[in-house]
PDB file of C-alpha atoms and ligand atoms in Angstrom:
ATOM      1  CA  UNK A   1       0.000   0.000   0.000  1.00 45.00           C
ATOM      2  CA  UNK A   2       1.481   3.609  -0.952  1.00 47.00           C
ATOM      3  CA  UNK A   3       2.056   5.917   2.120  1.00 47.00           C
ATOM      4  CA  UNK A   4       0.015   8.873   2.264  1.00 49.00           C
ATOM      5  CA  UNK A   5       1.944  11.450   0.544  1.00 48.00           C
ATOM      6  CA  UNK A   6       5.774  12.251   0.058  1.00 48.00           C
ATOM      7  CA  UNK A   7       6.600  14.546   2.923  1.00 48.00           C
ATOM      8  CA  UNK A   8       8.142  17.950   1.767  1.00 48.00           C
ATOM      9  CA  UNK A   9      11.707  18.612   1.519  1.00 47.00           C
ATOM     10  CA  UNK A  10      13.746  18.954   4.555  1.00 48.00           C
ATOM     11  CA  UNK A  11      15.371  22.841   4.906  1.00 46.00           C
ATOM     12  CA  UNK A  12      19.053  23.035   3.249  1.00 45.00           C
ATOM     13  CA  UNK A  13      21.457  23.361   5.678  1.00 44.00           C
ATOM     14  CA  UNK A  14      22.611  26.328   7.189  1.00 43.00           C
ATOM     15  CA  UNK A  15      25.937  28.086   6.935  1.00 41.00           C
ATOM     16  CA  UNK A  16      26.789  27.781  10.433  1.00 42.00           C
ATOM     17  CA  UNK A  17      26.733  23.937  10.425  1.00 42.00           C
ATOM     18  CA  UNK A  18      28.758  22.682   7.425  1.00 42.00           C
ATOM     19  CA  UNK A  19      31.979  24.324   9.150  1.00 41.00           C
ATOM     20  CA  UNK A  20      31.388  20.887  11.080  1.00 44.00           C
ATOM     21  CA  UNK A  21      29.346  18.748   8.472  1.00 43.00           C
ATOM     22  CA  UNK A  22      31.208  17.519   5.879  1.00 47.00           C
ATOM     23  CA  UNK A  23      28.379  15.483   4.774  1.00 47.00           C
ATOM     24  CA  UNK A  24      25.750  18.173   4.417  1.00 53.00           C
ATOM     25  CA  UNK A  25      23.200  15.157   3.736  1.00 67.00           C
ATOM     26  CA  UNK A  26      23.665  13.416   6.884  1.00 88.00           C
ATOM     27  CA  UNK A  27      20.655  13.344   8.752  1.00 95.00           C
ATOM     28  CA  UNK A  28      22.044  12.083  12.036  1.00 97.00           C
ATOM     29  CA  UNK A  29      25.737  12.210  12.345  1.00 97.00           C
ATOM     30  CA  UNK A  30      27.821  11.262  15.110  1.00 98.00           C
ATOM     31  CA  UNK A  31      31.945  12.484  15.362  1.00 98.00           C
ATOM     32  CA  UNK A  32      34.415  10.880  17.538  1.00 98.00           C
ATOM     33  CA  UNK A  33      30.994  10.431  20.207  1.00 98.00           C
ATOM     34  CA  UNK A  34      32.253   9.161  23.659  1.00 98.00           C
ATOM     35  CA  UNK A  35      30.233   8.510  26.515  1.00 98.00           C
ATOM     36  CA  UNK A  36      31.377   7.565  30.136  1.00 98.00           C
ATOM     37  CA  UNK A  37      28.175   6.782  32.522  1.00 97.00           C
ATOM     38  CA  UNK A  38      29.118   7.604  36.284  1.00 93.00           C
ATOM     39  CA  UNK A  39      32.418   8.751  37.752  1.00 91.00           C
ATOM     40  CA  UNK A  40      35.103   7.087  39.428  1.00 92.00           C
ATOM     41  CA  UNK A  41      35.964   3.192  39.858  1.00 92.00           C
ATOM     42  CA  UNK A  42      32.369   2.733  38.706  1.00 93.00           C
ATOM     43  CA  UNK A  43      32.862   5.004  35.402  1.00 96.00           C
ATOM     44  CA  UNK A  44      31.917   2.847  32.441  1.00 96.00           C
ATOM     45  CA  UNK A  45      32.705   3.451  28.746  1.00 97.00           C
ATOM     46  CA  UNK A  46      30.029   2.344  27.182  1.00 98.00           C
ATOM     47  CA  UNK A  47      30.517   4.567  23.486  1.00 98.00           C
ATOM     48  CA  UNK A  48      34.389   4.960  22.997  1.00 98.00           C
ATOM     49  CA  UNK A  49      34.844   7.345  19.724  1.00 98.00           C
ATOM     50  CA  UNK A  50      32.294   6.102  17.698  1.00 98.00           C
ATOM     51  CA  UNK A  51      31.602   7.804  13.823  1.00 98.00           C
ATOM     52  CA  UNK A  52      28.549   7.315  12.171  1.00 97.00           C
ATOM     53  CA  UNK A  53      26.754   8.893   9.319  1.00 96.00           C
ATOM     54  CA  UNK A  54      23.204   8.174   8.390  1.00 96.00           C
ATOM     55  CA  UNK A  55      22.123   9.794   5.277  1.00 94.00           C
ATOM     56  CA  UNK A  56      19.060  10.812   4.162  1.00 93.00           C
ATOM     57  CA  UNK A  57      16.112   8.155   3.780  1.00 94.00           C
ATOM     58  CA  UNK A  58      18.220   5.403   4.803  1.00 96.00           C
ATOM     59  CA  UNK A  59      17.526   2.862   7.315  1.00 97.00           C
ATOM     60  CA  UNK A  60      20.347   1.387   9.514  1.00 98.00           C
ATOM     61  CA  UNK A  61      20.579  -1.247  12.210  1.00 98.00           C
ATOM     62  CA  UNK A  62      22.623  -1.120  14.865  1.00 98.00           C
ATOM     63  CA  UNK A  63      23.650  -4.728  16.054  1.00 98.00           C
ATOM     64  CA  UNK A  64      26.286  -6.056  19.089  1.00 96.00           C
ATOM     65  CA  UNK A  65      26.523  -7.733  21.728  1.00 95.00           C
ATOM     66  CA  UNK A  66      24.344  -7.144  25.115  1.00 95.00           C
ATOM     67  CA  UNK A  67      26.447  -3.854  26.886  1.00 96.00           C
ATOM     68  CA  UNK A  68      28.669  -2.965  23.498  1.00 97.00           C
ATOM     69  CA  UNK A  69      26.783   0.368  23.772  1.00 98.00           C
ATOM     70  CA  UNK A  70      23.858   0.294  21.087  1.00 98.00           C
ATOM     71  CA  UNK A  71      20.918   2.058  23.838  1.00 97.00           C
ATOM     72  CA  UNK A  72      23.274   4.936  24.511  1.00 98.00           C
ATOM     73  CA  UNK A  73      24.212   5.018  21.239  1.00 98.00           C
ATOM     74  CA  UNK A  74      20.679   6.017  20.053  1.00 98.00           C
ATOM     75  CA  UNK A  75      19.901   8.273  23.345  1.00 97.00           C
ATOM     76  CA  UNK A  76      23.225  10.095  22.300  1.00 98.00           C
ATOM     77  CA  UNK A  77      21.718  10.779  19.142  1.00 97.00           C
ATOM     78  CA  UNK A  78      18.506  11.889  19.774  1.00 96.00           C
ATOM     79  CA  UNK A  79      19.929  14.278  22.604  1.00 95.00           C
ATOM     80  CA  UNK A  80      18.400  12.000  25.136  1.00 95.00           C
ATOM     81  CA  UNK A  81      21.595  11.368  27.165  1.00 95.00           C
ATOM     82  CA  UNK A  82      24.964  13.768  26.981  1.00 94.00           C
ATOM     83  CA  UNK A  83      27.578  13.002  25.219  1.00 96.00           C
ATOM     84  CA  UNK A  84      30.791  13.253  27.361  1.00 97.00           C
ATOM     85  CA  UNK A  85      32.785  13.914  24.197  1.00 97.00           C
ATOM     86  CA  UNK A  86      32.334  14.229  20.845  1.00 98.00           C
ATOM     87  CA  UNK A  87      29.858  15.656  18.309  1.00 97.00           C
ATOM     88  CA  UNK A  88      26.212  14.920  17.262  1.00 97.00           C
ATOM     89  CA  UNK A  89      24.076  16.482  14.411  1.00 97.00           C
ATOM     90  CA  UNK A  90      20.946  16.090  13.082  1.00 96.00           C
ATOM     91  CA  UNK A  91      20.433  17.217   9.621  1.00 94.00           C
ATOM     92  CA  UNK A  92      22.490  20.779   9.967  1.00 93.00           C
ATOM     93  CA  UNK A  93      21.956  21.107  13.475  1.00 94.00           C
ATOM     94  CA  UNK A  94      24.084  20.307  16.400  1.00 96.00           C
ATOM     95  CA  UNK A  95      22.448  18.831  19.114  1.00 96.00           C
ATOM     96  CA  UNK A  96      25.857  18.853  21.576  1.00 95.00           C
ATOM     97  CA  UNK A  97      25.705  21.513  23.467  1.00 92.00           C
ATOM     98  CA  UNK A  98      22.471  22.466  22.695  1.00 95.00           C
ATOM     99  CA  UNK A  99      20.208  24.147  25.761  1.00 95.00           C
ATOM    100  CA  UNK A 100      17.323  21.954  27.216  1.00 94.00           C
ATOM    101  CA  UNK A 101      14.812  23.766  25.861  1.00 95.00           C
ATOM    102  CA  UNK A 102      16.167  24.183  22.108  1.00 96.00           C
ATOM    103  CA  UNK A 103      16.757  19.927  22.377  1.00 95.00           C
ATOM    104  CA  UNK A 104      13.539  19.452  23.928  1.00 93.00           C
ATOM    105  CA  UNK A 105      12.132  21.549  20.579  1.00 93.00           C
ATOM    106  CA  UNK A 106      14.802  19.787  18.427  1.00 95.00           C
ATOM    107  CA  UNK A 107      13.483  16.273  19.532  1.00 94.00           C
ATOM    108  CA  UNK A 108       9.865  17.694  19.158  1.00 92.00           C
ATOM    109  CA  UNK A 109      10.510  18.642  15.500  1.00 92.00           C
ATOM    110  CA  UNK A 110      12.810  16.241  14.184  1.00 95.00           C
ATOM    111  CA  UNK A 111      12.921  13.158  15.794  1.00 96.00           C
ATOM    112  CA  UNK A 112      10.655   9.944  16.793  1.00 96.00           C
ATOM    113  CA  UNK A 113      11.823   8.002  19.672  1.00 97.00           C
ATOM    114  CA  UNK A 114      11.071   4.660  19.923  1.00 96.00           C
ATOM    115  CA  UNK A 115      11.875   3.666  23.682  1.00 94.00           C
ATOM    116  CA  UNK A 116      12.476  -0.504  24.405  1.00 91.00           C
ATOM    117  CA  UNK A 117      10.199  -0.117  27.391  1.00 92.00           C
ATOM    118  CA  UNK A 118       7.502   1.822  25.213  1.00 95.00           C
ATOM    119  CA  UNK A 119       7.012   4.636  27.767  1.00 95.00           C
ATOM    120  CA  UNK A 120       3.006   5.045  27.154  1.00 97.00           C
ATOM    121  CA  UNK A 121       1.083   7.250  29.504  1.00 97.00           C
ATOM    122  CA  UNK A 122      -0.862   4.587  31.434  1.00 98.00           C
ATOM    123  CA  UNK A 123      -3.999   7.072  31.835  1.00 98.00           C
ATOM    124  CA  UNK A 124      -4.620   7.565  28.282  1.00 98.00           C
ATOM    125  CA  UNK A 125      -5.872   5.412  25.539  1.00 98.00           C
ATOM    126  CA  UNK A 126      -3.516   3.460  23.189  1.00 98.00           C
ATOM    127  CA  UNK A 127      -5.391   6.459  20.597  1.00 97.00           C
ATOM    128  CA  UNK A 128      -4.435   9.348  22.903  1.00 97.00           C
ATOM    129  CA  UNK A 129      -0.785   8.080  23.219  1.00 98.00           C
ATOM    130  CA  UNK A 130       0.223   7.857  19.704  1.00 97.00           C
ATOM    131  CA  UNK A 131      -1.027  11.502  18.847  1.00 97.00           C
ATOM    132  CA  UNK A 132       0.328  12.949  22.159  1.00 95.00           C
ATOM    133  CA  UNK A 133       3.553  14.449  20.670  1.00 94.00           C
ATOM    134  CA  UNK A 134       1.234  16.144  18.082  1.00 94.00           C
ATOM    135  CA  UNK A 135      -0.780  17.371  20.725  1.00 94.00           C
ATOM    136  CA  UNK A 136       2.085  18.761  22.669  1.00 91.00           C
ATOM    137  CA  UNK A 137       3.477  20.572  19.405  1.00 90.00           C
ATOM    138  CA  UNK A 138      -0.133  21.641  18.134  1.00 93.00           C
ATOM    139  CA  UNK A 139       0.100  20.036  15.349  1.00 93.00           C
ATOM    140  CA  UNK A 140      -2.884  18.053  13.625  1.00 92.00           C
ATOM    141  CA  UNK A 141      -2.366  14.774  12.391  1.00 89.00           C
ATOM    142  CA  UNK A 142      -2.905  13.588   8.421  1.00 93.00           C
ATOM    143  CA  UNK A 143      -5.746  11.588   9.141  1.00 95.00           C
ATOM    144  CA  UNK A 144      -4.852   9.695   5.723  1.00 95.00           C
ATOM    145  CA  UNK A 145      -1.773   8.807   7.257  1.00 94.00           C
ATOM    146  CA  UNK A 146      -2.848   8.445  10.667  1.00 95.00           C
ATOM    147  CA  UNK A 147      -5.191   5.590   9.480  1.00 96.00           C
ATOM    148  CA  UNK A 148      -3.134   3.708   7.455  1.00 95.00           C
ATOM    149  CA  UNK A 149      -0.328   3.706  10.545  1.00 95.00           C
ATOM    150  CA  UNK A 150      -3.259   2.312  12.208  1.00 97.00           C
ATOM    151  CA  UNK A 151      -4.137  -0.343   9.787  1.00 96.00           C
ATOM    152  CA  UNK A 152      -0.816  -1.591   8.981  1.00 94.00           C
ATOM    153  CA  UNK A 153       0.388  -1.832  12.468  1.00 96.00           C
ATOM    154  CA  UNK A 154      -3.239  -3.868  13.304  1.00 95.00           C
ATOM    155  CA  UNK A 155      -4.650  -1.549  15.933  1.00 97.00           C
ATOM    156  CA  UNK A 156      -7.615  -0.303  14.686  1.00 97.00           C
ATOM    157  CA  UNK A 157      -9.949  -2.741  17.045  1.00 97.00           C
ATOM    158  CA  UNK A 158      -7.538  -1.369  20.369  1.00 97.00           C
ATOM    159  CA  UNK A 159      -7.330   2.495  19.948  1.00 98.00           C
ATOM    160  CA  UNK A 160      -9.947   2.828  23.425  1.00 98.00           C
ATOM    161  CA  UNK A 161      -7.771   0.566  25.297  1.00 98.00           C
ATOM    162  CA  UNK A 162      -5.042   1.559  28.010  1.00 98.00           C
ATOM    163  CA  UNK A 163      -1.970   0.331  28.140  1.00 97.00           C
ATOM    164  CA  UNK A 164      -2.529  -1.940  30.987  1.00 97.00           C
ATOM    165  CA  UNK A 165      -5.346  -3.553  28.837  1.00 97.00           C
ATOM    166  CA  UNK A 166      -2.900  -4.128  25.861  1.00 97.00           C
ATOM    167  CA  UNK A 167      -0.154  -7.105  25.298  1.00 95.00           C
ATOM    168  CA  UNK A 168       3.407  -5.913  24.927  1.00 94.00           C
ATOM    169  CA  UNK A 169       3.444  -6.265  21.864  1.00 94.00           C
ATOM    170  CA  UNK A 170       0.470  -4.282  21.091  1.00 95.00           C
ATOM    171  CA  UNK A 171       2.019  -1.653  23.649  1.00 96.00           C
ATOM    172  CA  UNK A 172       5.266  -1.998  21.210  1.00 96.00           C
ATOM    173  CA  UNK A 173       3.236  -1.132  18.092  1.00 96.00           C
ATOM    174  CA  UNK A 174       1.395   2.009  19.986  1.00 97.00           C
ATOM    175  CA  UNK A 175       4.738   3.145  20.876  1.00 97.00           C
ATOM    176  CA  UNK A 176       6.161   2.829  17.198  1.00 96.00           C
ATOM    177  CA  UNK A 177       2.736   4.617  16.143  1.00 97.00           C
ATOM    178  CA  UNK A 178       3.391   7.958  18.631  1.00 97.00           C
ATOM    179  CA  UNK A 179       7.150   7.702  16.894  1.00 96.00           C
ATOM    180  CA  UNK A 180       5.822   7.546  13.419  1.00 95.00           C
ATOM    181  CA  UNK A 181       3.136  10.120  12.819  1.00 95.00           C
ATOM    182  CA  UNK A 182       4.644  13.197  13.450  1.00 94.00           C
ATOM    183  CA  UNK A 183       6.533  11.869  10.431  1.00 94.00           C
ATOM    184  CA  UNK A 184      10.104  13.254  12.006  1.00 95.00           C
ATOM    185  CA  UNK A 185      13.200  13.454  10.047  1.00 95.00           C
ATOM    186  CA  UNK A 186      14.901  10.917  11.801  1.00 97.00           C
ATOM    187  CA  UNK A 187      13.535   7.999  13.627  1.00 97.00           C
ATOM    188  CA  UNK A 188      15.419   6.197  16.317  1.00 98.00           C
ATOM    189  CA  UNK A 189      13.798   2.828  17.466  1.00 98.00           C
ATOM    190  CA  UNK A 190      15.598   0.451  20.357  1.00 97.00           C
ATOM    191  CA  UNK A 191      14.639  -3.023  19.649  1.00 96.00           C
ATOM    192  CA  UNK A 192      11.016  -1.944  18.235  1.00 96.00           C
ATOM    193  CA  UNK A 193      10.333  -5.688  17.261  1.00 95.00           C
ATOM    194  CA  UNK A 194      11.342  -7.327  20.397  1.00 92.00           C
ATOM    195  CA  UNK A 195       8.268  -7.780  21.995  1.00 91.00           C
ATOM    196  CA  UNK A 196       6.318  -9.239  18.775  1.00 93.00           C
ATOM    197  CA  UNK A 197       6.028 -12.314  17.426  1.00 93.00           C
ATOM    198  CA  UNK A 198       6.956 -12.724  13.425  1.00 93.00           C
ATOM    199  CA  UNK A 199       3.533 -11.674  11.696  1.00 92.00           C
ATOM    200  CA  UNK A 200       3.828  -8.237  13.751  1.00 94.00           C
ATOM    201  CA  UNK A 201       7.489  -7.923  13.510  1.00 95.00           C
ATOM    202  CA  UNK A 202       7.022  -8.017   9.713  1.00 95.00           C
ATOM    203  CA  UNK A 203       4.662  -5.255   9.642  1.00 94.00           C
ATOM    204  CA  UNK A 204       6.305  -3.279  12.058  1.00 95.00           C
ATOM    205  CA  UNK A 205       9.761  -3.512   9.762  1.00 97.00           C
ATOM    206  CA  UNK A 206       7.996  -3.014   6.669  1.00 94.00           C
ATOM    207  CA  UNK A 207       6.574   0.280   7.756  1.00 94.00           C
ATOM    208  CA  UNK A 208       9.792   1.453   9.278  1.00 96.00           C
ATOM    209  CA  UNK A 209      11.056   0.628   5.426  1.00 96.00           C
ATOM    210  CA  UNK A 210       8.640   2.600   3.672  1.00 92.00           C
ATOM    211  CA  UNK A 211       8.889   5.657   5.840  1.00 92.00           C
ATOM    212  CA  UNK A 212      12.890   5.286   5.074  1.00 94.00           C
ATOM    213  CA  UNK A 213      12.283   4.456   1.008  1.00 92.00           C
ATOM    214  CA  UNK A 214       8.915   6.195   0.652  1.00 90.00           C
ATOM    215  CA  UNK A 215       9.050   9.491   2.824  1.00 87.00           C
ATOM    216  CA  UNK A 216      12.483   9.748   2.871  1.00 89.00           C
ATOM    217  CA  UNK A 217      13.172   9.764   6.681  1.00 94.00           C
ATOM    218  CA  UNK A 218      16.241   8.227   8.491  1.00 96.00           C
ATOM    219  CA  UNK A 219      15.457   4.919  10.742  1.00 97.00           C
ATOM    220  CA  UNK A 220      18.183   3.894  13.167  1.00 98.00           C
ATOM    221  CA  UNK A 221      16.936   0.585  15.111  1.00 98.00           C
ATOM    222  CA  UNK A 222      18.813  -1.585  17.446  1.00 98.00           C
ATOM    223  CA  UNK A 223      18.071  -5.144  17.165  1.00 97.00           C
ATOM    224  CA  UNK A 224      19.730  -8.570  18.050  1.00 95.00           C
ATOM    225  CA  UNK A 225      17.674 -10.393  15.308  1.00 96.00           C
ATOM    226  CA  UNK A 226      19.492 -11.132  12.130  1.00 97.00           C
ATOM    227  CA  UNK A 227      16.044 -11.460   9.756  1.00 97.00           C
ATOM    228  CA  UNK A 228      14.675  -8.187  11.435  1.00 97.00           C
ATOM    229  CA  UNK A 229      17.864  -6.034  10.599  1.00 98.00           C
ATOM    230  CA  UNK A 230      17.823  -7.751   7.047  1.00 98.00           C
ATOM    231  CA  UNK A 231      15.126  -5.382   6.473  1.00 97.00           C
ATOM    232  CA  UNK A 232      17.440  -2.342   6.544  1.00 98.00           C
ATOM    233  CA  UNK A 233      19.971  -1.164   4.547  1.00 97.00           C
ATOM    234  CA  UNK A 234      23.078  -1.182   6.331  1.00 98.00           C
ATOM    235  CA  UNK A 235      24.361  -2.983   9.257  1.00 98.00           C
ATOM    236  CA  UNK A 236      26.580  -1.068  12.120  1.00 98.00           C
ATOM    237  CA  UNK A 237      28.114  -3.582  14.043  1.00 98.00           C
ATOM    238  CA  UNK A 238      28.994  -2.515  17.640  1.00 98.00           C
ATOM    239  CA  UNK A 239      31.379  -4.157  20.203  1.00 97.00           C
ATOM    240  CA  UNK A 240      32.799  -3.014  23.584  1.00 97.00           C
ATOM    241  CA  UNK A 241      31.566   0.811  22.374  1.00 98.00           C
ATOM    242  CA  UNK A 242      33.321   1.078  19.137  1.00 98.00           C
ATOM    243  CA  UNK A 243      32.736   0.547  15.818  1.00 97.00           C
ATOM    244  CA  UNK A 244      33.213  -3.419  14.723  1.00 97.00           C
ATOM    245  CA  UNK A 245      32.029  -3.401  11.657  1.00 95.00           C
ATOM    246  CA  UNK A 246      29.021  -3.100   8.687  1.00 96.00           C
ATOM    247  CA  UNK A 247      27.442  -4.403   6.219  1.00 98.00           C
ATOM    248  CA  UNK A 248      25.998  -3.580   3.630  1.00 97.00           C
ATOM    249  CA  UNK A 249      22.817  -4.893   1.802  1.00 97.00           C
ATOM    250  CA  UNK A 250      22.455  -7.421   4.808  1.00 98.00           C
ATOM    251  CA  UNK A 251      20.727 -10.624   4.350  1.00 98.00           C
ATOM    252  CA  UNK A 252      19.834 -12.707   7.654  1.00 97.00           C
ATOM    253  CA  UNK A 253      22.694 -14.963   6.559  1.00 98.00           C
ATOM    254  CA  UNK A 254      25.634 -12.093   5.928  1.00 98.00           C
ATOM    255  CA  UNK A 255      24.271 -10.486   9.335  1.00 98.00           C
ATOM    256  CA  UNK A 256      24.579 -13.715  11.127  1.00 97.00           C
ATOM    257  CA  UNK A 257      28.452 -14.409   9.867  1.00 96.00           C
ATOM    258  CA  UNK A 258      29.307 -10.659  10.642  1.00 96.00           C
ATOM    259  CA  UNK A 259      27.838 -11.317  14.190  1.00 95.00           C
ATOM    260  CA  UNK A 260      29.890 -14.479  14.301  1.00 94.00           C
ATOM    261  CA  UNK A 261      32.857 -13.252  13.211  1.00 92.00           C
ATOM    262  CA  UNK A 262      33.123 -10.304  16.288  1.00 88.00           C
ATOM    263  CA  UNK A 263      33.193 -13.111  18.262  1.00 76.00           C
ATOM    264  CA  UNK A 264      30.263 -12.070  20.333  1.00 50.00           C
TER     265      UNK A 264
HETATM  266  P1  ADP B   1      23.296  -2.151  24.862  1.00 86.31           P
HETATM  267  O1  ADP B   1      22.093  -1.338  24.521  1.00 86.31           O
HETATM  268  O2  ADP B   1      24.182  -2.465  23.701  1.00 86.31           O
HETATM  269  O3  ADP B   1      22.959  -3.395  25.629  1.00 86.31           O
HETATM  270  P2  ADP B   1      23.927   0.024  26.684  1.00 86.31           P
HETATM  271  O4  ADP B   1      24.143   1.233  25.852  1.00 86.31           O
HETATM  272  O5  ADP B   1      22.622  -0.090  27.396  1.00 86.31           O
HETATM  273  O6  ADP B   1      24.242  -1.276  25.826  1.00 86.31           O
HETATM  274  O7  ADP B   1      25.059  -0.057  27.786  1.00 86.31           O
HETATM  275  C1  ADP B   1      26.445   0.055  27.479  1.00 86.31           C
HETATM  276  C2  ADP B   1      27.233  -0.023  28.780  1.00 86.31           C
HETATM  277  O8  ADP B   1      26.944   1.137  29.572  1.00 86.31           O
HETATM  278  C3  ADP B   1      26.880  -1.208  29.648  1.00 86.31           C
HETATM  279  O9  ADP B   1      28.058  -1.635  30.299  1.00 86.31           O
HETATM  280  C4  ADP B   1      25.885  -0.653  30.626  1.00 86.31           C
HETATM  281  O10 ADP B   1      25.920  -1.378  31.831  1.00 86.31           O
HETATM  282  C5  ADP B   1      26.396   0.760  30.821  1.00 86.31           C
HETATM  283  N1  ADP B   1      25.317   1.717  31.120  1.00 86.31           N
HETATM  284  C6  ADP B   1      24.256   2.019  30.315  1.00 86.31           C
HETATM  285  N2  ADP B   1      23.484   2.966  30.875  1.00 86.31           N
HETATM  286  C7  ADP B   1      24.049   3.266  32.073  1.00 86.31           C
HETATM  287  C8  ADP B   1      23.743   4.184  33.132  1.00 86.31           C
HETATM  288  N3  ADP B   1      22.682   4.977  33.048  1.00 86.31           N
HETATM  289  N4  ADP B   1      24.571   4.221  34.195  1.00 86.31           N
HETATM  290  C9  ADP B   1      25.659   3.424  34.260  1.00 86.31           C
HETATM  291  N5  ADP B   1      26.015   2.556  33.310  1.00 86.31           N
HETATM  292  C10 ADP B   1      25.235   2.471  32.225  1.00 86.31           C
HETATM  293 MG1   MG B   2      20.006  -1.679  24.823  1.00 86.31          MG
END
């Protein structure tokens, strides 16, 4: 089914960000990105001088071993956690050292989060929580999109429920719903298919596809399953916080030997 309608064209960037961007296409970009959680003897490294690029209407998974660094990774990007060193941009802007308020707007305008433990609102409706970041902005929803998110995620029949009344799964698609219809320029999902089973994992991939190929945003998703980040176009292999590796055009099989080969 086609999506809705092609979404306009991002802005160009601006002057004052290509002194650092040398890929003015980049829509998420990460330089040298180091983060150390805590202080002390219980410091850890978990993101030592990573560089990544994700251009425009790609998607990219992000694959590693359990601890190699692949949740920070994503919260460094969307401004969610501070880098400790390092650079981070989304499309021209950089979001180190931005203020709270101008990241709270950036992540507002740009970006779709989608958190591993979902992070509904348990008082509102499974309906209510994917359009609450539109709400919050004041911005209206295309219903044309709105319902086919609906549809091919398969929660039309559980829009009145509340979270507590949902499976995870279910909870996992609501949450990939609130990410989606703001249709942001870049959308960052942590393991969105880890709570469903394969029929629901497929349609949750496929969408995150077409809003990559279709609509031309960026997906980044973590995952540890080899057939869900054959769906992307790129693999970025993590280990111990650095780069391990990537490949490109991954099929389940490639994925799995590149997996097997960092020893992990
Ligand atoms: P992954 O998502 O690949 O499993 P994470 O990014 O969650 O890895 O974690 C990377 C490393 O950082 C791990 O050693 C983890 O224990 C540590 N870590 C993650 N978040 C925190 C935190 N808030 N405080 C302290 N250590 C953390
Ligand atoms: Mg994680």
């Amino acid at each position: 089914m086609p999506l809705a309608r092609p979404r306009p064209a991002p802005p160009a960037p601006s002057a004052s960000a290509s002194a650092g961007a040398t890929e003015a296409v980049a829509a998420v970009r990460a330089q040298a990105l180091t983060k150390v959680h805590g202080r002390g003897e219980t410091a850890v490294t978990a993101l030592d001088g990573v560089d990544v690029c994700v251009t425009r209407g790609s998607f990219t998974a992000v694959m590693g071993p359990s601890g190699s660094g692949k949740s920070t990774l994503l919260n460094c990007l969307a401004g969610l956690d501070d880098a400790t060193s390092g650079r981070v941009w989304v499309g021209p802007q950089e979001v180190t050292g931005l203020s709270e308020k101008a990241l709270t707007r950036l992540r507002r305008d740009r970006i779709g989060f989608v958190f591993q433990s979902f992070n509904l609102l348990p008082v509102l409706t499974a309906g209510e929580n994917m359009l609450l970041p539109m709400v919050l902005a004041g911005r209206r929803p295309d219903e044309a999109w709105r319902a086919e998110v609906v549809e091919r995620l398969g929660l039309g029949d559980r829009l009145g429920h509340r979270p507590a009344e949902l499976s995870g799964g279910q909870q996992q698609r609501v949450a990939v719903a609130r990410a989606l219809l703001p249709r942001p320029d870049v959308v960052l999902a942590d393991e969105p298919t880890g709570n469903l089973d394969s029929r629901t994992g497929a349609q949750v991939l496929s969408l995150l596809r077409s809003a990559a190929r279709e609509t031309g945003q960026s997906v980044v998703m973590v995952t540890h399953d080899p057939a869900a980040a054959a769906y992307a176009d790129r693999v970025v292999l993590l280990a111990d916080g650095r780069l391990a590796g990537e490949v490109a055009d991954p099929t389940p099989d490639s994925v799995l030997a590149a997996l097997a080969a960092l020893g992990g």
